[in-house]
mmCIF file of C-alpha atoms in Angstrom:
data_model
loop_
_atom_site.group_PDB
_atom_site.id
_atom_site.type_symbol
_atom_site.label_atom_id
_atom_site.label_comp_id
_atom_site.label_asym_id
_atom_site.label_seq_id
_atom_site.Cartn_x
_atom_site.Cartn_y
_atom_site.Cartn_z
ATOM 1 C CA MET A 28 -7.149 4.520 -27.568
ATOM 2 C CA VAL A 29 -5.597 4.422 -24.078
ATOM 3 C CA LEU A 30 -4.689 8.464 -24.152
ATOM 4 C CA LEU A 31 -8.652 8.972 -25.155
ATOM 5 C CA LEU A 32 -9.494 7.834 -22.584
ATOM 6 C CA ARG A 33 -7.300 10.079 -20.900
ATOM 7 C CA VAL A 34 -8.119 12.573 -22.026
ATOM 8 C CA VAL A 35 -11.988 12.136 -21.792
ATOM 9 C CA ASN A 36 -11.098 11.199 -17.864
ATOM 10 C CA TYR A 37 -9.647 14.481 -17.002
ATOM 11 C CA LEU A 38 -12.589 16.526 -19.599
ATOM 12 C CA ALA A 39 -15.039 14.938 -17.399
ATOM 13 C CA PHE A 40 -13.661 15.652 -14.234
ATOM 14 C CA TYR A 41 -12.685 19.258 -15.466
ATOM 15 C CA ALA A 42 -16.777 19.425 -16.022
ATOM 16 C CA LEU A 43 -17.377 17.756 -12.846
ATOM 17 C CA TRP A 44 -15.175 20.170 -11.366
ATOM 18 C CA CYS A 45 -16.927 23.492 -12.833
ATOM 19 C CA LEU A 46 -20.213 21.976 -12.014
ATOM 20 C CA CYS A 47 -19.220 21.142 -7.789
ATOM 21 C CA ILE A 48 -17.839 25.178 -7.932
ATOM 22 C CA ILE A 49 -21.031 26.604 -9.597
ATOM 23 C CA ALA A 50 -23.298 24.337 -7.330
ATOM 24 C CA GLY A 51 -21.269 25.454 -4.133
ATOM 25 C CA ASP A 52 -21.939 29.057 -5.005
ATOM 26 C CA ASP A 53 -24.898 29.847 -5.802
ATOM 27 C CA LYS A 54 -25.909 27.374 -2.711
ATOM 28 C CA ARG A 55 -27.432 24.474 -4.634
ATOM 29 C CA ALA A 56 -24.854 21.433 -3.761
ATOM 30 C CA GLN A 57 -27.706 19.329 -3.593
ATOM 31 C CA TRP A 58 -27.996 19.528 -7.752
ATOM 32 C CA ALA A 59 -24.085 18.321 -7.822
ATOM 33 C CA ILE A 60 -24.287 15.620 -6.198
ATOM 34 C CA PRO A 61 -26.670 13.182 -8.508
ATOM 35 C CA ILE A 62 -25.008 14.257 -11.670
ATOM 36 C CA VAL A 63 -21.289 13.354 -10.330
ATOM 37 C CA LEU A 64 -22.835 9.878 -8.340
ATOM 38 C CA VAL A 65 -24.299 9.490 -12.486
ATOM 39 C CA TYR A 66 -20.978 9.892 -13.400
ATOM 40 C CA LEU A 67 -19.420 7.732 -11.170
ATOM 41 C CA VAL A 68 -21.236 4.554 -11.795
ATOM 42 C CA LEU A 69 -20.404 5.485 -15.579
ATOM 43 C CA HIS A 70 -17.124 6.342 -15.191
ATOM 44 C CA LEU A 71 -17.222 2.461 -13.363
ATOM 45 C CA LEU A 72 -19.282 0.839 -15.644
ATOM 46 C CA PHE A 73 -17.204 2.324 -18.927
ATOM 47 C CA MET A 74 -13.781 3.641 -17.928
ATOM 48 C CA SER A 75 -12.400 1.307 -15.142
ATOM 49 C CA SER A 76 -10.686 -1.935 -15.591
ATOM 50 C CA SER A 77 -10.945 -3.207 -12.242
ATOM 51 C CA PRO A 78 -14.710 -1.502 -10.646
ATOM 52 C CA LYS A 79 -14.914 -2.897 -7.267
ATOM 53 C CA LYS A 80 -11.817 -1.866 -6.208
ATOM 54 C CA GLU A 81 -11.552 1.491 -8.185
ATOM 55 C CA ALA A 82 -14.347 2.681 -6.361
ATOM 56 C CA ILE A 83 -12.483 1.489 -2.804
ATOM 57 C CA LEU A 84 -10.007 4.215 -3.855
ATOM 58 C CA ILE A 85 -12.713 7.059 -5.001
ATOM 59 C CA ALA A 86 -14.163 6.322 -1.364
ATOM 60 C CA VAL A 87 -10.279 6.073 0.261
ATOM 61 C CA LEU A 88 -9.773 9.135 -1.621
ATOM 62 C CA THR A 89 -13.157 10.784 -0.925
ATOM 63 C CA LEU A 90 -12.399 10.192 2.762
ATOM 64 C CA VAL A 91 -8.609 11.493 2.917
ATOM 65 C CA GLY A 92 -10.456 14.299 1.094
ATOM 66 C CA ALA A 93 -13.059 14.524 3.659
ATOM 67 C CA MET A 94 -10.458 14.786 6.808
ATOM 68 C CA ASN A 95 -7.537 17.469 4.272
ATOM 69 C CA GLU A 96 -10.869 20.165 3.985
ATOM 70 C CA SER A 97 -11.841 19.508 7.440
ATOM 71 C CA LEU A 98 -8.345 19.577 8.840
ATOM 72 C CA LEU A 99 -8.556 23.356 7.423
ATOM 73 C CA ALA A 100 -11.899 23.880 8.117
ATOM 74 C CA GLN A 101 -11.521 23.867 11.985
ATOM 75 C CA SER A 102 -7.734 24.970 12.143
ATOM 76 C CA GLY A 103 -10.447 28.564 10.024
ATOM 77 C CA PHE A 104 -8.079 28.526 7.294
ATOM 78 C CA VAL A 105 -10.523 27.703 5.011
ATOM 79 C CA ALA A 106 -14.456 28.005 5.270
ATOM 80 C CA TYR A 107 -17.310 26.792 3.333
ATOM 81 C CA ALA A 108 -19.685 28.865 3.001
ATOM 82 C CA ASP A 109 -22.413 26.350 2.739
ATOM 83 C CA ALA A 110 -20.797 23.941 5.705
ATOM 84 C CA TYR A 111 -22.517 20.402 6.530
ATOM 85 C CA TRP A 112 -20.234 18.371 7.694
ATOM 86 C CA LEU A 113 -17.154 19.352 9.935
ATOM 87 C CA GLY A 114 -16.560 21.934 8.215
ATOM 88 C CA VAL A 115 -17.235 20.800 5.002
ATOM 89 C CA SER A 116 -19.292 21.228 1.628
ATOM 90 C CA TRP A 117 -21.354 17.894 -0.126
ATOM 91 C CA TRP A 118 -19.982 19.766 -2.813
ATOM 92 C CA THR A 119 -16.490 19.862 -1.706
ATOM 93 C CA LEU A 120 -16.825 16.109 -0.889
ATOM 94 C CA SER A 121 -17.866 15.452 -4.126
ATOM 95 C CA LEU A 122 -15.405 17.040 -5.593
ATOM 96 C CA TRP A 123 -13.050 14.564 -4.194
ATOM 97 C CA ALA A 124 -14.469 12.074 -5.672
ATOM 98 C CA CYS A 125 -14.368 13.517 -9.131
ATOM 99 C CA PHE A 126 -10.702 13.766 -8.394
ATOM 100 C CA ALA A 127 -9.961 10.561 -7.259
ATOM 101 C CA THR A 128 -11.594 8.994 -10.512
ATOM 102 C CA THR A 129 -8.575 10.387 -12.085
ATOM 103 C CA TYR A 130 -5.315 8.587 -10.265
ATOM 104 C CA TRP A 131 -5.668 5.235 -12.477
ATOM 105 C CA HIS A 132 -6.128 6.987 -15.810
ATOM 106 C CA ALA A 133 -5.719 11.069 -16.662
ATOM 107 C CA PHE A 134 -3.522 11.829 -13.938
ATOM 108 C CA SER A 135 -1.547 7.487 -13.637
ATOM 109 C CA TRP A 136 1.808 9.690 -15.302
ATOM 110 C CA LEU A 137 1.973 10.851 -11.808
ATOM 111 C CA SER A 138 1.361 7.442 -9.842
ATOM 112 C CA SER A 139 5.704 7.690 -8.998
ATOM 113 C CA ARG A 140 6.119 11.035 -9.173
ATOM 114 C CA PHE A 141 5.956 11.984 -5.010
ATOM 115 C CA LEU A 142 8.295 14.671 -5.429
ATOM 116 C CA LEU A 143 6.593 16.366 -8.491
ATOM 117 C CA ALA A 144 2.727 15.235 -6.951
ATOM 118 C CA GLY A 145 4.078 17.220 -4.075
ATOM 119 C CA PHE A 146 5.668 20.324 -5.816
ATOM 120 C CA LEU A 147 2.638 20.692 -7.957
ATOM 121 C CA GLY A 148 0.320 20.286 -5.001
ATOM 122 C CA ALA A 149 1.818 22.678 -3.467
ATOM 123 C CA LEU A 150 0.643 25.262 -6.694
ATOM 124 C CA ALA A 151 -1.830 24.124 -8.047
ATOM 125 C CA ALA A 152 -4.053 23.696 -5.036
ATOM 126 C CA PRO A 153 -4.090 27.286 -4.014
ATOM 127 C CA LEU A 154 -4.941 28.670 -7.103
ATOM 128 C CA CYS A 155 -7.238 26.137 -7.033
ATOM 129 C CA TYR A 156 -9.047 26.805 -3.292
ATOM 130 C CA ALA A 157 -7.936 31.274 -4.493
ATOM 131 C CA SER A 158 -11.017 30.755 -7.466
ATOM 132 C CA ILE A 159 -13.250 29.119 -5.774
ATOM 133 C CA ALA A 160 -12.816 31.874 -3.388
ATOM 134 C CA THR A 161 -13.426 34.559 -5.822
ATOM 135 C CA VAL A 162 -16.706 32.597 -7.660
ATOM 136 C CA GLY A 163 -17.417 32.922 -3.466
ATOM 137 C CA GLY A 164 -17.722 29.154 -2.353
ATOM 138 C CA ILE A 165 -14.821 29.274 0.784
ATOM 139 C CA SER A 166 -13.098 32.343 2.381
ATOM 140 C CA PHE A 167 -10.145 33.042 4.159
ATOM 141 C CA PRO A 168 -11.197 33.922 7.552
ATOM 142 C CA LYS A 169 -7.109 33.722 8.871
ATOM 143 C CA GLY A 170 -6.205 35.857 6.045
ATOM 144 C CA ASN A 171 -5.813 34.998 1.806
ATOM 145 C CA THR A 172 -1.817 34.780 2.339
ATOM 146 C CA GLU A 173 -1.961 32.238 5.837
ATOM 147 C CA GLY A 174 -4.856 30.041 4.129
ATOM 148 C CA LEU A 175 -3.847 30.004 0.460
ATOM 149 C CA LEU A 176 0.288 29.208 2.262
ATOM 150 C CA THR A 177 -1.604 26.595 3.953
ATOM 151 C CA ILE A 178 -3.204 24.904 1.689
ATOM 152 C CA GLY A 179 0.126 24.626 -0.802
ATOM 153 C CA VAL A 180 1.900 22.996 2.198
ATOM 154 C CA LEU A 181 -0.783 20.382 3.459
ATOM 155 C CA TRP A 182 -1.173 19.793 -0.547
ATOM 156 C CA ALA A 183 2.469 19.244 -0.677
ATOM 157 C CA CYS A 184 1.762 16.267 1.584
ATOM 158 C CA VAL A 185 -1.504 15.184 0.836
ATOM 159 C CA LEU A 186 -0.961 14.517 -2.368
ATOM 160 C CA PRO A 187 1.876 12.408 -2.622
ATOM 161 C CA LEU A 188 -0.192 11.028 0.152
ATOM 162 C CA THR A 189 -2.905 9.473 -1.924
ATOM 163 C CA PHE A 190 -0.957 8.456 -4.829
ATOM 164 C CA VAL A 191 1.099 6.249 -2.120
ATOM 165 C CA ILE A 192 -2.784 5.286 -1.349
ATOM 166 C CA SER A 193 -3.466 4.773 -4.632
ATOM 167 C CA ARG A 194 -0.384 2.685 -5.751
ATOM 168 C CA TRP A 195 -1.372 0.888 -2.441
ATOM 169 C CA ILE A 196 -5.138 -0.351 -3.533
ATOM 170 C CA GLN A 197 -3.554 -0.478 -7.133
ATOM 171 C CA HIS A 198 -1.136 -3.349 -6.248
ATOM 172 C CA PHE A 199 -3.455 -5.207 -4.621
ATOM 173 C CA ARG A 200 -6.227 -4.860 -7.988
ATOM 174 C CA GLU A 201 -2.819 -6.492 -9.945
ATOM 175 C CA LYS A 202 -3.110 -9.468 -7.394
ATOM 176 C CA THR A 203 -6.298 -10.686 -7.129
#
């Protein structure tokens, strides 16, 4: 049953990732946000063993994501076609919220493997950003190579950090 829930969590995240990318490309992020919010509520109600703590995790990791994306945008490595807040798009923040739902479920196996998380962040994040760029959601004002290398280095640090944060919140989840 646990494996099935992890698969469902991953598939839901992937579907929402696609939805947010399409919304960002179509310049209609406002229609993706309510769908993401409904998913977050359903996730907390039906998948979470500790909804309050997981809601905190989602909020904290979305804030970390906002800082990460804002750093990329403000430094000029990434430009969002429909930036709203500090150079960041709302669909990007929605992606971070959805990604946060995977930390205690689909990607829980990665929670104590910080070096592997850094390696995967360095490899997977540039691929994801490159795919978003191909559909027009973002561009790399300083060039593709510089942008993707910067994303890889940043995510090599950010992904393990977010798992540390996740473990810290989970530790307090188990104590309370």
